[in-house]
Coordinates of C-alpha atoms in Angstrom, one line a residue:
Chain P
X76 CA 49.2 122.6 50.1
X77 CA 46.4 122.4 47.4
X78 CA 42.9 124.2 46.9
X79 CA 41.9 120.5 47.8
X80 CA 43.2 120.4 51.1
X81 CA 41.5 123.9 51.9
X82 CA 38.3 123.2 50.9
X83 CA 38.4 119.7 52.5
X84 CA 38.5 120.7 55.9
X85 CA 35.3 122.0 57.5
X86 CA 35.4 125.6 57.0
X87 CA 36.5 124.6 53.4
X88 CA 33.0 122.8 53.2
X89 CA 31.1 125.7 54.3
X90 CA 32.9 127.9 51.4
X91 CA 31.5 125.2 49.2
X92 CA 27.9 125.8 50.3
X93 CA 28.5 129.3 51.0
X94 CA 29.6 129.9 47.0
X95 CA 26.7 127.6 45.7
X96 CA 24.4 128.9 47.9
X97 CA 24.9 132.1 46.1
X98 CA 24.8 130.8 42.3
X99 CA 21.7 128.7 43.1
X100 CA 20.2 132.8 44.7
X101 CA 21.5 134.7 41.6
X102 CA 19.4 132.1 39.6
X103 CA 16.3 132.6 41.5
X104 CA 16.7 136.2 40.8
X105 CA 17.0 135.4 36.7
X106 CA 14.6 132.4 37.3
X107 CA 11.8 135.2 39.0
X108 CA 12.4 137.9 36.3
X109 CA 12.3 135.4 33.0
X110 CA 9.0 134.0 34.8
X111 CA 7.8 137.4 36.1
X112 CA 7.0 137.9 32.8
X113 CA 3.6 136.4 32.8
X114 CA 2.4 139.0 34.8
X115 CA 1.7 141.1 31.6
X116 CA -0.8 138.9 31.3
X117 CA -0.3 139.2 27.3
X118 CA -1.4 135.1 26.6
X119 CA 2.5 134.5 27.3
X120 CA 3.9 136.3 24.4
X121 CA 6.4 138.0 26.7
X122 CA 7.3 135.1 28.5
X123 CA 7.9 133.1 25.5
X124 CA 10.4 135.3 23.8
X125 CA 11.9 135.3 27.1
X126 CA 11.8 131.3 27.6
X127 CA 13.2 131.4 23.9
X128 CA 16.1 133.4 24.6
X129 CA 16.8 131.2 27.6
X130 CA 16.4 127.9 25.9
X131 CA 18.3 128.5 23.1
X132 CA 21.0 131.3 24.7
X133 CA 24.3 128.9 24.4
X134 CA 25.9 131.4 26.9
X135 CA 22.4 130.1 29.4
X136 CA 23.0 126.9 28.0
X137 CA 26.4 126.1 29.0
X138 CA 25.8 128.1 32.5
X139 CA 23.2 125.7 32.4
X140 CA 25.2 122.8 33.2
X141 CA 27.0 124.8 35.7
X142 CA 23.6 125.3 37.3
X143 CA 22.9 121.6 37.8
X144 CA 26.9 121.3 38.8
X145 CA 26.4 123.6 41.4
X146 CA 23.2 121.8 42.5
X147 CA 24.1 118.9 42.9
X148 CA 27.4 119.7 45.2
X149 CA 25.2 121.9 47.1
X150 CA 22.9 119.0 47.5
X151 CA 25.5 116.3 48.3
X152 CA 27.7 118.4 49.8
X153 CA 24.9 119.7 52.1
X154 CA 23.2 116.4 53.1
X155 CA 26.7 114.8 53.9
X156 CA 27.7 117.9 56.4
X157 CA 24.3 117.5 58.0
X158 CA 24.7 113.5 58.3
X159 CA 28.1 114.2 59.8
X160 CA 27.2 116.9 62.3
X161 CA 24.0 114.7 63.3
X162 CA 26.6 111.7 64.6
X163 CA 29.1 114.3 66.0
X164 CA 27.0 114.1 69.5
X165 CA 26.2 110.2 69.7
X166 CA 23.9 110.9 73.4
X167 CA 21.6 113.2 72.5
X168 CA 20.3 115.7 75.4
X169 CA 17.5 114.8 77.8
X170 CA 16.7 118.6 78.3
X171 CA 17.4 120.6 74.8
X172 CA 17.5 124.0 74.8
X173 CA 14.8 124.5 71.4
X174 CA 14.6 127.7 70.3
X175 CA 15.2 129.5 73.7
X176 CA 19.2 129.6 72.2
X177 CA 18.7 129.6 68.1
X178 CA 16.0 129.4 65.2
X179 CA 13.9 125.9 64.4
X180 CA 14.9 127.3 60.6
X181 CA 18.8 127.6 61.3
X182 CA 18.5 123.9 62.8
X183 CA 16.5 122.6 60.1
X184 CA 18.5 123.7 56.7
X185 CA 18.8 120.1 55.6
X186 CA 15.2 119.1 56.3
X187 CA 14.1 122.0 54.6
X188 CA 16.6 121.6 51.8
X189 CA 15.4 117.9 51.0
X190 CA 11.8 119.4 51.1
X191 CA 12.6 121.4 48.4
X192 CA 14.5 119.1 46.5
X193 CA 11.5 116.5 46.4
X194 CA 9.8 119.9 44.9
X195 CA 12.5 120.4 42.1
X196 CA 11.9 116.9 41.2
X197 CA 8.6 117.3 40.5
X198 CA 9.1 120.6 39.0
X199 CA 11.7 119.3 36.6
X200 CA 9.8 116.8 35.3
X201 CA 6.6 119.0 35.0
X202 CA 8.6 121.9 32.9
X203 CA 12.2 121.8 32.0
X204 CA 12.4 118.0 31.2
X205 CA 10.1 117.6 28.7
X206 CA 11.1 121.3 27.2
X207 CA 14.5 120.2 26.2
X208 CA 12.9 116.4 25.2
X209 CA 10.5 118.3 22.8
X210 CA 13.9 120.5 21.9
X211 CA 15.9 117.4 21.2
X212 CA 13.3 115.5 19.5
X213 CA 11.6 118.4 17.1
X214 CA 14.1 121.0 17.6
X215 CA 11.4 123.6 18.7
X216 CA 10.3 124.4 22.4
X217 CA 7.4 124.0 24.1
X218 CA 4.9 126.5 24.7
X219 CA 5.6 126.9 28.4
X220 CA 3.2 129.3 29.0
X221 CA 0.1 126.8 27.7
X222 CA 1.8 124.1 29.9
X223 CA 2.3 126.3 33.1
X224 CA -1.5 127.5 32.1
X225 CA -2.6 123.3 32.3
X226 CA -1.0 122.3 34.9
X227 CA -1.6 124.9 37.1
X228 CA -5.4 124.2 36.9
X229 CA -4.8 121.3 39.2
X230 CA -5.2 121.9 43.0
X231 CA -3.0 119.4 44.6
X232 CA -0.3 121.0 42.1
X233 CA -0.9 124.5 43.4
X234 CA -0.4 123.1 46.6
X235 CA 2.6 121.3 46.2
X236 CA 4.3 124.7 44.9
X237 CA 2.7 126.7 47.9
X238 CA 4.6 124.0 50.1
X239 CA 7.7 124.1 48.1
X240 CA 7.8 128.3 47.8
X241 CA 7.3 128.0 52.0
X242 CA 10.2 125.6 51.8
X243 CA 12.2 127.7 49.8
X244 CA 11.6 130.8 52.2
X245 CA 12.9 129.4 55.0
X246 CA 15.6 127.8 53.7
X247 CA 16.9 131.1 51.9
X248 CA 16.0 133.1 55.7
X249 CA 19.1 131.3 57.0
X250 CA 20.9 130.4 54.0
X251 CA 21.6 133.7 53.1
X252 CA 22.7 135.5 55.4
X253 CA 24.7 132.4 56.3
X254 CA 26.6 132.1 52.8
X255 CA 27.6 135.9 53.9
X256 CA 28.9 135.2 57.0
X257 CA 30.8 132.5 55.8
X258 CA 32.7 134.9 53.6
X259 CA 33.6 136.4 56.6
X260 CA 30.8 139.3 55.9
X261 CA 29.3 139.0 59.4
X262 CA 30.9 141.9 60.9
X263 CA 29.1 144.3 63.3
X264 CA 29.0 146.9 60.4
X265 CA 27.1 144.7 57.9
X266 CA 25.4 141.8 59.7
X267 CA 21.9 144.0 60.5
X268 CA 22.1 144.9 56.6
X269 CA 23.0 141.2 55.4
X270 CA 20.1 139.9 57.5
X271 CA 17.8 142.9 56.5
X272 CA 18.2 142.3 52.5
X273 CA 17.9 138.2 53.4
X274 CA 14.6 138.1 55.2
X275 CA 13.4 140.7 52.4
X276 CA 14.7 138.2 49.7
X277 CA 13.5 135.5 51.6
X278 CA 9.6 137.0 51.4
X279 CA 9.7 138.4 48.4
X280 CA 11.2 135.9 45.5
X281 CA 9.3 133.1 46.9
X282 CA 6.0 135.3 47.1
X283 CA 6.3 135.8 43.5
X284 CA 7.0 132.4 42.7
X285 CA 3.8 131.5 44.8
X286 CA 1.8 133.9 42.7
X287 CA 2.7 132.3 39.2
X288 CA 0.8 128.8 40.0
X289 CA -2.3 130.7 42.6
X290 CA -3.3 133.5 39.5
X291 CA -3.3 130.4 36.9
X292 CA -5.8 128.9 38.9
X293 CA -7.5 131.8 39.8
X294 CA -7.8 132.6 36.1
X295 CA -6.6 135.8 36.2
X296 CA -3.7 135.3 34.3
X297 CA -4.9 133.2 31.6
Chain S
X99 CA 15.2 140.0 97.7
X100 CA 14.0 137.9 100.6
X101 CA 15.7 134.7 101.1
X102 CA 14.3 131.6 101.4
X103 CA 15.2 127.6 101.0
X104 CA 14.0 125.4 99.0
X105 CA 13.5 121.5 98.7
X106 CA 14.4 120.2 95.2
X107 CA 14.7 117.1 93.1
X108 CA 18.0 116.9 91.3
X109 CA 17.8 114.4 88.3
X110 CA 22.2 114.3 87.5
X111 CA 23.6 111.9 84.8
X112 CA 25.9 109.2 86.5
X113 CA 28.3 107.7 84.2
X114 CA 31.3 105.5 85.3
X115 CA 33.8 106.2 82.7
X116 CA 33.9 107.0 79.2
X117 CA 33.6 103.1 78.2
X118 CA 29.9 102.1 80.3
X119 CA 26.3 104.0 79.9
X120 CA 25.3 106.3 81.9
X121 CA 22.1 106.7 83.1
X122 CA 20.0 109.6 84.9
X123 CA 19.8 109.5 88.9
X124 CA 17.2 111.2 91.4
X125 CA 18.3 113.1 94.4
X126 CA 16.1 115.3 96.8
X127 CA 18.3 117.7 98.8
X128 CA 16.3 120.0 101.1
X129 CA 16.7 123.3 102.9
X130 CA 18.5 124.6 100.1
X131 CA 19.5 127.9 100.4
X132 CA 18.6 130.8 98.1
X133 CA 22.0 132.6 98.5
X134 CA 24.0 129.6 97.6
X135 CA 25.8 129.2 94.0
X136 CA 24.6 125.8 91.8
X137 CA 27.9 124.4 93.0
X138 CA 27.4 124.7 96.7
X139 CA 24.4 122.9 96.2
X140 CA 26.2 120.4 94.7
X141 CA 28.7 120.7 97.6
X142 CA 25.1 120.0 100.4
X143 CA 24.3 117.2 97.7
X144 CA 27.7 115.4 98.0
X145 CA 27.9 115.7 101.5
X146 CA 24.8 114.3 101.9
X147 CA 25.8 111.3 99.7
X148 CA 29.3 110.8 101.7
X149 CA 27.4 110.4 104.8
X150 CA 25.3 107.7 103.7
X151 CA 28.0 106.1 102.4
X152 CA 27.4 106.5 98.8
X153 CA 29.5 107.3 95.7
X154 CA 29.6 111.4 95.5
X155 CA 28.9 113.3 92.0
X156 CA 31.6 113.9 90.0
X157 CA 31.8 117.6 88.7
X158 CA 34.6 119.9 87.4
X159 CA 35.3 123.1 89.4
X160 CA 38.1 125.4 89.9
X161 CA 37.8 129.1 90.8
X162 CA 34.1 129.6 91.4
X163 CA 34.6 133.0 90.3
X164 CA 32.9 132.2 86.5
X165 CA 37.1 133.0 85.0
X166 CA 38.7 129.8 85.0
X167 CA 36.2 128.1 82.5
X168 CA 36.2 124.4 85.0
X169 CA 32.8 124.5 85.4
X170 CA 30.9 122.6 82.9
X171 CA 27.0 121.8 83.3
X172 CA 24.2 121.4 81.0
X173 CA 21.0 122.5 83.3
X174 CA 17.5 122.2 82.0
X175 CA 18.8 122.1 78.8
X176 CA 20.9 124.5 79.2
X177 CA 24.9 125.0 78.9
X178 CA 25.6 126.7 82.0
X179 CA 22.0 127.2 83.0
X180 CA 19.6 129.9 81.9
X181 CA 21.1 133.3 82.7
X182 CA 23.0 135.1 79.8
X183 CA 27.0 135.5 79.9
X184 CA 27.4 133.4 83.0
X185 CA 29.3 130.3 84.2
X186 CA 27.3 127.3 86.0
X187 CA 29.4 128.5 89.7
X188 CA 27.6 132.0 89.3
X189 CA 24.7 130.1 88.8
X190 CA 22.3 130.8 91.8
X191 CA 19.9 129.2 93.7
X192 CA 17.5 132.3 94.0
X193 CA 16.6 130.9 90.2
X194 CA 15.0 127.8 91.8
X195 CA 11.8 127.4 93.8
X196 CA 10.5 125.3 96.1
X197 CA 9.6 121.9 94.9
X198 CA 11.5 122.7 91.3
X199 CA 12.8 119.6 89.3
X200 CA 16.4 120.0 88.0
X201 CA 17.7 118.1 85.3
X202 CA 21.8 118.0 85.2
X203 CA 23.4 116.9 82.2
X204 CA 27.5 116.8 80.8
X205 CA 28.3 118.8 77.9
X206 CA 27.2 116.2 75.3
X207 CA 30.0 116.1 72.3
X208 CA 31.9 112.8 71.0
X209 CA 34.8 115.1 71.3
X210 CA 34.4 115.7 74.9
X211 CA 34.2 112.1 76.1
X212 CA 32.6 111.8 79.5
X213 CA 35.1 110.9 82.1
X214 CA 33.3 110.3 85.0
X215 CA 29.3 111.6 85.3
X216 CA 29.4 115.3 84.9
X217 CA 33.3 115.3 83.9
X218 CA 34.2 115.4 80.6
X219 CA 37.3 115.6 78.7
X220 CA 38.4 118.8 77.1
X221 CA 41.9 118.1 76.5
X222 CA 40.8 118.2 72.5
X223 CA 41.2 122.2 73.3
X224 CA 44.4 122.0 74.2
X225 CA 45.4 119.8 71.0
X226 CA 43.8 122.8 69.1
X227 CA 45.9 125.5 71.0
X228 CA 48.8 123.4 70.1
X229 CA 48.1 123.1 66.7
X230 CA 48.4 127.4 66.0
X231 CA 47.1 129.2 69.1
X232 CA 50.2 130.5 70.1
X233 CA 53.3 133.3 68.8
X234 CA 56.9 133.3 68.2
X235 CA 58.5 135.2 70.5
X236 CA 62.2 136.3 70.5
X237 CA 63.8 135.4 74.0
X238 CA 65.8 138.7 75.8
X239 CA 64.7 141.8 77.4
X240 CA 60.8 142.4 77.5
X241 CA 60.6 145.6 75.0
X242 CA 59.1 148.7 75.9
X243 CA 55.2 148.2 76.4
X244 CA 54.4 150.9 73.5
X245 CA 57.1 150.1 71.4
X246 CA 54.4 148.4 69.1
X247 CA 51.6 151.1 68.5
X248 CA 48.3 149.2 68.7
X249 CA 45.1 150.7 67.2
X250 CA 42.7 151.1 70.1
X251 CA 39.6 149.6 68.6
X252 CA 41.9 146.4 67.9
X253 CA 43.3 146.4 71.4
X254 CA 39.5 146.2 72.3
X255 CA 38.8 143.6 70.1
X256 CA 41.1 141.2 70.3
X257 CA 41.1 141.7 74.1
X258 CA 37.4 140.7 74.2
X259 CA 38.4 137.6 72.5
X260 CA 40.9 137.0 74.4
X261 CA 38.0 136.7 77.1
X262 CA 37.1 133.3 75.8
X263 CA 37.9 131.0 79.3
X264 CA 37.7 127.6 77.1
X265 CA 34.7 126.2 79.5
X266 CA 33.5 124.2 76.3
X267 CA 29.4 125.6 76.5
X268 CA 29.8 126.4 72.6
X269 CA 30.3 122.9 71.6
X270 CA 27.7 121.7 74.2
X271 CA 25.2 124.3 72.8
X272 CA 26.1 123.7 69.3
X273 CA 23.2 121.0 67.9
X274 CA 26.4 120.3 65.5
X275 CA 29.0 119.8 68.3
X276 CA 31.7 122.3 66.6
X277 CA 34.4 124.3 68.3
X278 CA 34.1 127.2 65.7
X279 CA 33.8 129.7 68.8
X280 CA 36.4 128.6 70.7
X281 CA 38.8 128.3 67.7
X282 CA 37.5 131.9 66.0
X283 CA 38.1 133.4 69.7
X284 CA 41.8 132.0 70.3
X285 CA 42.9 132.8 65.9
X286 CA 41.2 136.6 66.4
X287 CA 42.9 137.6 69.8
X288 CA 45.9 136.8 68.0
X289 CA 44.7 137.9 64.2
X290 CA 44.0 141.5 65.4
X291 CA 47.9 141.9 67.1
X292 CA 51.1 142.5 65.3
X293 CA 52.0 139.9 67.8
X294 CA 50.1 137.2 65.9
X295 CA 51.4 138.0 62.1
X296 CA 54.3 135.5 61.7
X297 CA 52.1 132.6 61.8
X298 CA 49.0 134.3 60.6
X299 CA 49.2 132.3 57.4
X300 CA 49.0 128.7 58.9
X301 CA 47.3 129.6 62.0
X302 CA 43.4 129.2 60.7
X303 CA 43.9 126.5 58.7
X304 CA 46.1 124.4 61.2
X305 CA 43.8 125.0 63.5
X306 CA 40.3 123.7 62.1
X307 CA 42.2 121.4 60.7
X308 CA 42.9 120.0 64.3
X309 CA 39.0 120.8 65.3
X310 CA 38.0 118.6 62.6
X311 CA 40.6 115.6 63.3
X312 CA 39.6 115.8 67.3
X313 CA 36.0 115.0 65.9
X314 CA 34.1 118.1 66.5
X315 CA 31.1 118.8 64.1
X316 CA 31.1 121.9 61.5
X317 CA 30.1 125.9 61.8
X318 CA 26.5 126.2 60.0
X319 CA 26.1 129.5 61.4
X320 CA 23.0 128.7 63.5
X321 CA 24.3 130.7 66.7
X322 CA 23.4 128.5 69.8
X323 CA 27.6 129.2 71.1
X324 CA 27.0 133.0 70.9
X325 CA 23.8 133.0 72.9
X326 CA 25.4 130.7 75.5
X327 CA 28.8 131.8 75.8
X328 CA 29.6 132.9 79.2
X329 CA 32.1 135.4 78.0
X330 CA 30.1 136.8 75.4
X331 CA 31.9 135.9 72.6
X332 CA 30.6 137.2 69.6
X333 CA 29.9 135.1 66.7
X334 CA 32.3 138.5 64.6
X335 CA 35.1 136.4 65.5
X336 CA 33.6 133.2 63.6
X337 CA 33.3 135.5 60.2
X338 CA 37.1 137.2 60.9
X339 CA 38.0 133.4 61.3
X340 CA 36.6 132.7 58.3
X341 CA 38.8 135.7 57.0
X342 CA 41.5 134.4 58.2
X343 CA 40.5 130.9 56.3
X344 CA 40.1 132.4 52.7
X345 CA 43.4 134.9 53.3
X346 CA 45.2 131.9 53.9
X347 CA 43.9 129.9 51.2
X348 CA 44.2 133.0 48.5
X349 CA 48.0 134.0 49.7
X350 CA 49.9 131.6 51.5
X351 CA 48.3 128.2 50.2
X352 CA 52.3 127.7 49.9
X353 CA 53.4 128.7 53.4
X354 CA 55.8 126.6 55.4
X355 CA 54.1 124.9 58.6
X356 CA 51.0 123.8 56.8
X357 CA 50.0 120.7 58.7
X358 CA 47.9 118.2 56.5

């Protein structure tokens, strides 16, 4: 019996998401701080020397790939358990039972998740793609902080990061409290904590994402 | 409360056999009585139907008493209709009115193929209990009852999973179709004895393992079982299943009886 054959069954699957799930929540935590930055509202000298250290760490850099790794399984991984639950009941129910019996969020991780992936596309491309272009072809970074300070002045772009931070909360309601339980963390003596710190998190870290692109185009940070 | 009866329209899935499509059918049965369980109104239903010379509704039933986990139906959406911790027999009619449309389904889960309208088959349970829900025990005298101390608490707990009658409403209730319920219920009554321990290594693993071969769907921790599980059964024993899971994988990934 190999590591293979215990995270191939479906438990084994939720572990995968479960331990993802949890990478991809410590880097919103380092993601939030690094950005949180522009709240000194300094012109982005702050938030550069922190961009800096995170574009040119080679400890971030190599957890970089790790980060995209991690992703991507989560993303695959995620999308293929959701496809095969779906077919697991070929007649569906005349009657369903809604949300009398569970939450439209806990039902809808995989909507939400491609919801937020069609948001990291476009957020990819807006910042971190042409950073390490500009890296690779002058060897210096951008100034994020001009480029956040541009392309924030757009309204449709605010609103696609409103919808994507809404995305995110959800997801992260039931996502993290679920990667706990999946450890096996969902006893009586720490569910109510689990789910109290997760709905917290869930506000909170997508709040202050939300504020980064709104006080841009307020001009209040500027 | 005052009795009454009631006139109803039933609308009940008919389906031949696991092989043809079924399709919904309307009944009206009147003068129903308040008093009576689901099931007897099923029972005036069928009677009704046998006198006019018609093909009765195929349900499963056993002890009417909500602890033999026969009874199976999905009500208005519903595994085992709408009251909390109860079976479809203790279902009763004082939930209905007058006039009231019910809508009948089977529990809906490739696993559980439909055998014959509201019939389905739940044998896949018993492949899973095969497959690790069950102790060595040495043959001879029976030992002394507290030869083996027993912590209270886990007495408790593993007696409340124990409670699980196997009716099936998790998977029905499950949008994902998955037996994680049933299977964390019968690996925790036995996960919390000393009873259990020789095959604790291989018993969560062998056992999913079967879940996922019989074709049930996967545990995303949404919670539809626990709010419609007759017993109660709380989804604790899905995260000590999960225990189970990662103990086995992080100590025993060599243990003998590993089925793959």
């Amino acid at each position: 019996m190999s590591w293979k054959n215990y995270f191939s069954t479906s438990i084994g699957k939720k572990l995968q998401m479960s331990l993802t799930g949890l990478f991809l929540i410590v880097f919103l935590l380092v993601h939030c701080y690094v950005n949180a930055q522009i709240f000194y509202n300094d012109g982005g000298v702050r938030f550069n020397e922190a961009a800096h250290f995170m574009g040119t760490n080679i400890v971030i850099r190599i957890t970089e790939f790790g980060l995209f790794g991690f992703l991507i399984l989560h993303i695959v991984q995620g999308l293929s358990l959701a496809m095969k639950n779906k077919s697991r009941r070929s007649n569906a129910y005349a009657v369903s039972a809604g949300n009398k019996t569970s939450a439209w969020y806990s039902r809808s991780m995989a909507l939400l998740g491609t919801l937020i992936l069609l948001f990291l596309v476009m957020h990819i491309s807006k910042f971190w793609a042409p950073n390490r272009f500009h890296q690779l072809t002058t060897g210096e970074e951008m100034n994020l902080f001009t480029a956040m300070r541009e392309e924030f002045q757009t309204l449709w772009v605010v609103a696609v990061y409103a919808f994507g931070c809404i995305s995110l909360a959800w997801h992260l309601i039931h996502g993290f409290y679920s990667a706990f339980q999946t450890l096996g963390l969902g006893t009586s003596k720490y569910k109510g904590t689990i789910k109290s710190i997760g709905v917290a998190f869930s506000i909170i870290i997508p709040l202050i994402f939300l504020m980064m692109p709104v006080l841009f185009y307020l001009h209040i940070i500027a | 409360m005052q009795h009454y009866n009631m006139n109803l329209t039933l609308k009940v899935w008919k389906q031949k056999n696991s092989k043809t499509k079924g399709a919904f059918e309307s009944y009206k049965v009147s003068n129903i009585s308040s008093e009576m369980s689901f099931l007897e109104m099923f029972d005036v239903l069928n009677e009704q139907l046998v006198s006019e010379g018609k093909e009765p509704i195929a349900f499963d039933h056993d002890c009417r008493e909500g602890i033999c986990g026969m009874c199976s139906m999905y009500i208005n959406g519903r595994a085992h209709g709408p009251w909390s911790q109860n079976t479809t027999c203790q279902l009763h009619m004082r939930e209905y009115k007058d006039g009231d449309t019910i809508v009948v389904e089977p529990w809906r889960a490739d696993a559980f193929p439909v055998i014959k309208d509201l019939v389905v088959d739940r044998s896949g349970f018993d492949r899973i209990i095969q497959a690790g829900g069950y102790i060595s025990v040495n043959t001879g005298n029976a030992q002394d009852a507290n030869a083996l101390p027993i912590d209270k608490q886990k007495a408790d707990e593993s007696f409340a999973a124990a409670s699980c009658i196997g009716c099936g409403a998790c998977v029905a209730a499950c949008p994902n179709a998955s037996a994680m319920l049933f299977v964390s219920a019968k690996v925790s009554h036995l996960a919390l004895l000393p009873q259990g321990d020789p095959e604790r290594k291989t018993r969560a693993f062998n056992m999913v393992n079967q879940m996922d071969t019989e074709g049930f769907g996967s545990c995303t921790n949404i919670g539809a079982c626990e709010a419609e599980c007759p017993k109660g059964i709380s989804l604790e024993n899905i995260a000590r299943l999960n225990r189970e899971y990662i103990g086995s994988m992080l100590s025993g990934s060599n243990a003998e009886g590993l089925t793959n």
